Short mmCIF file of C-alpha atoms in Angstrom, two decimals:
data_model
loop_
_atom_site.label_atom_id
_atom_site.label_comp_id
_atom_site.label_asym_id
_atom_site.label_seq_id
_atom_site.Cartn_x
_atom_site.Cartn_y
_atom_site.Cartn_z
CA UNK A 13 -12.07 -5.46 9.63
CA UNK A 14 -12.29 -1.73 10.04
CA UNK A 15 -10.24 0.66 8.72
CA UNK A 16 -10.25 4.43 9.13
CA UNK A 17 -9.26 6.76 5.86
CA UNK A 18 -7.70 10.14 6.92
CA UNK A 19 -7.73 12.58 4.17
CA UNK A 20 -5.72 15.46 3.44
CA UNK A 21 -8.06 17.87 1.54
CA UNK A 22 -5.39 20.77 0.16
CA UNK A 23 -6.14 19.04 -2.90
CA UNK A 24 -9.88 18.34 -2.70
CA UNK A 25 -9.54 17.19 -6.07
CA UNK A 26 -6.57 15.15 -6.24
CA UNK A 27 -7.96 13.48 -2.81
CA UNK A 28 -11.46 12.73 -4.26
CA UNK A 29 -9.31 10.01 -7.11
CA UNK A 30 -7.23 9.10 -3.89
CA UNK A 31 -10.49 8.32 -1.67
CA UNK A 32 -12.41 6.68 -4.96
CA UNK A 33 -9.63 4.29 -5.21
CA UNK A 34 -9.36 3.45 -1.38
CA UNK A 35 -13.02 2.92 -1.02
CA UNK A 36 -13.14 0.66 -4.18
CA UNK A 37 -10.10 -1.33 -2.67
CA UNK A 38 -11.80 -1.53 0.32
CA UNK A 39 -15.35 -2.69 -1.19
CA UNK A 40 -13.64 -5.54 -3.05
CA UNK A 41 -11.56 -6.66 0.39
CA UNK A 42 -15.15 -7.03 2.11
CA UNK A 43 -13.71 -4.16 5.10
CA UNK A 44 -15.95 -1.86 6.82
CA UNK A 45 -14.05 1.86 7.00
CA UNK A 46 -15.15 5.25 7.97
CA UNK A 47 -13.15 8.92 6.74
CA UNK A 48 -12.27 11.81 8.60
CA UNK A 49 -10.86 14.76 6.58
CA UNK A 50 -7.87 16.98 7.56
CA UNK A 51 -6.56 20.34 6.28
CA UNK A 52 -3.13 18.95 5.19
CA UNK A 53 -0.75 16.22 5.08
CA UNK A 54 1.32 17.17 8.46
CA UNK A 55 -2.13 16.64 10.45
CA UNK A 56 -2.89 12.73 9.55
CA UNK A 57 -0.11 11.19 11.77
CA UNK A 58 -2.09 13.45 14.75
CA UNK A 59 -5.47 11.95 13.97
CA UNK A 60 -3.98 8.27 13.24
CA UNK A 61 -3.06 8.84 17.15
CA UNK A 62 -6.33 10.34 18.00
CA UNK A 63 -8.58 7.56 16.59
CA UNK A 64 -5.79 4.72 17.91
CA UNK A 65 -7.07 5.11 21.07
CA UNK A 66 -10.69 4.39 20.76
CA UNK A 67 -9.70 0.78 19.64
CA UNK A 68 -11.85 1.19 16.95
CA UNK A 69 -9.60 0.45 13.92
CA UNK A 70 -7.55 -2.67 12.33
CA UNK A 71 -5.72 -0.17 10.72
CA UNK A 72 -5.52 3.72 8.92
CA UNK A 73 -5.35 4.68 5.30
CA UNK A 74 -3.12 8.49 4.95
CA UNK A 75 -4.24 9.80 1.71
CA UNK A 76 -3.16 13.14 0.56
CA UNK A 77 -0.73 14.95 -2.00
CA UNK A 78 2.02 17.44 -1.66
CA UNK A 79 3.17 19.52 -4.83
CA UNK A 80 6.48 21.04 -4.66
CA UNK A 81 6.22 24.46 -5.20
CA UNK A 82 8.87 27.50 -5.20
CA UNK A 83 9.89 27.46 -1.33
CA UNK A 84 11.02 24.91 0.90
CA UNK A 85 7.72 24.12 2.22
CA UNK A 86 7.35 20.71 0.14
CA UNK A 87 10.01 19.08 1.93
CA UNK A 88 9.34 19.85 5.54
CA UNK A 89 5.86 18.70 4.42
CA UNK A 90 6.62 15.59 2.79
CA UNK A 91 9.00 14.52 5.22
CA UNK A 92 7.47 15.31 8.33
CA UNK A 93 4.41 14.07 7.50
CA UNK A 94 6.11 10.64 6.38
CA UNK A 95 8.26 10.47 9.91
CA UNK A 96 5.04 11.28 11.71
CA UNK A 97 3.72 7.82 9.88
CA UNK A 98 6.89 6.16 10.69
CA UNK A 99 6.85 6.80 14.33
CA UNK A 100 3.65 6.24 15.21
CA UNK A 101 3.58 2.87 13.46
CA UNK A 102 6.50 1.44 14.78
CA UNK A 103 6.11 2.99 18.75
CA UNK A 104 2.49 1.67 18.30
CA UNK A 105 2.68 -0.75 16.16
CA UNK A 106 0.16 0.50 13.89
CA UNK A 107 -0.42 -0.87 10.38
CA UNK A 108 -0.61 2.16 7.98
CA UNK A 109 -0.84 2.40 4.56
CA UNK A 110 0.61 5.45 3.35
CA UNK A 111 -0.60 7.41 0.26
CA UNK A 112 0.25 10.61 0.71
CA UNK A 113 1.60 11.25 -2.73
CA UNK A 114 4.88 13.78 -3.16
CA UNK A 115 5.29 14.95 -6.73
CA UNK A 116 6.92 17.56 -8.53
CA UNK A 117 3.58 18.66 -10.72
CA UNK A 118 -0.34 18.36 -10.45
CA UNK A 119 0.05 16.20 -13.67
CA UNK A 120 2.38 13.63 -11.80
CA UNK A 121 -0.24 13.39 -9.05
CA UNK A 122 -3.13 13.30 -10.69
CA UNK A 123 -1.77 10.06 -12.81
CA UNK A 124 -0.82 8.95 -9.18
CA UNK A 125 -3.95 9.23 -7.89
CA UNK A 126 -6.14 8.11 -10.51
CA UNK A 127 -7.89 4.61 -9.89
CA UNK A 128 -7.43 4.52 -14.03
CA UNK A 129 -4.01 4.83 -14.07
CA UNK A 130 -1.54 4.59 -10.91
CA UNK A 131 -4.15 4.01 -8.41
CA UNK A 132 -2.33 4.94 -5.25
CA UNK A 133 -5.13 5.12 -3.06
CA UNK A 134 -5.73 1.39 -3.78
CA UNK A 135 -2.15 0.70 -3.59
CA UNK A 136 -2.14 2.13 0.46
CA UNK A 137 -5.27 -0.32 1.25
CA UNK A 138 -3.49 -3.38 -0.14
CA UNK A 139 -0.31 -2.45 2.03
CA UNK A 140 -2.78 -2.11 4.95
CA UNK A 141 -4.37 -5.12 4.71
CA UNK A 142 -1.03 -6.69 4.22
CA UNK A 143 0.25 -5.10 7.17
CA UNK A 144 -2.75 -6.09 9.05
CA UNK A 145 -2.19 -9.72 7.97
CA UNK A 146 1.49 -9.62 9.26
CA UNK A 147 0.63 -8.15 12.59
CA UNK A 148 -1.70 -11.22 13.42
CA UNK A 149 0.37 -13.78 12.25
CA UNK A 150 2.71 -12.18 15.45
CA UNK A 151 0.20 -11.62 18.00
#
């Protein structure tokens, strides 16, 4: 199994817990993965498309955070780059697990994204794999 991990880096540091808890997830599930990193959330849907058609990959990984902040900017961020998910798994049938985090604080994402604590990253790897499982058992 090979997975691909895109990572949103406006973070860096939030992302690193993110990625430490995806590749630990991914270790333990015996799967083979490589990561690309992207400026921001709204760009992972565009590389999930990109790296779809090499036939390289059982499945992606989105990992990334969006803070609100004082504009409307953390909205059209965190729900475009959620549709962009949406779409692209369903009108390719694409397993993707999704943890791109949306929080109101850095506190709230950093408990998200710690592999101590909420371990999100981990969380999007075991919906992956699960969605990788359920795709089979239809093919």
């Amino acid at each position: 199994m090979n997975i691909l991990i895109i990572e949103a880096r406006f973070y860096e540091d939030i992302s690193d817990h993110l990625a430490e808890g995806a590749m630990a997830a991914l270790d333990q599930a015996g799967a083979s993965y490589d990561r690309v990193e992207v400026p921001g959330a709204l760009e992972i849907p565009a590389v999930i498309a990109m790296a779809e058609a090499s036939g390289k990959y059982n499945g992606y990984i989105a990992l990334g955070c969006v803070i609100r902040g004082e504009t409307s900017h953390y909205d059209i961020v965190a729900g475009e780059s959620a549709r962009g998910l949406m779409d692209i798994s369903i009108n390719q049938k694409l397993a993707i697990g999704n943890g791109i985090l949306t929080c109101e604080t850095r506190e709230q994402a950093f408990a998200r994204a710690d592999k101590a604590q909420k371990d999100k990253g981990g969380f999007a790897v075991r919906a992956v794999l699960d969605m990788i499982r359920i795709k089979k058992s239809y093919e």
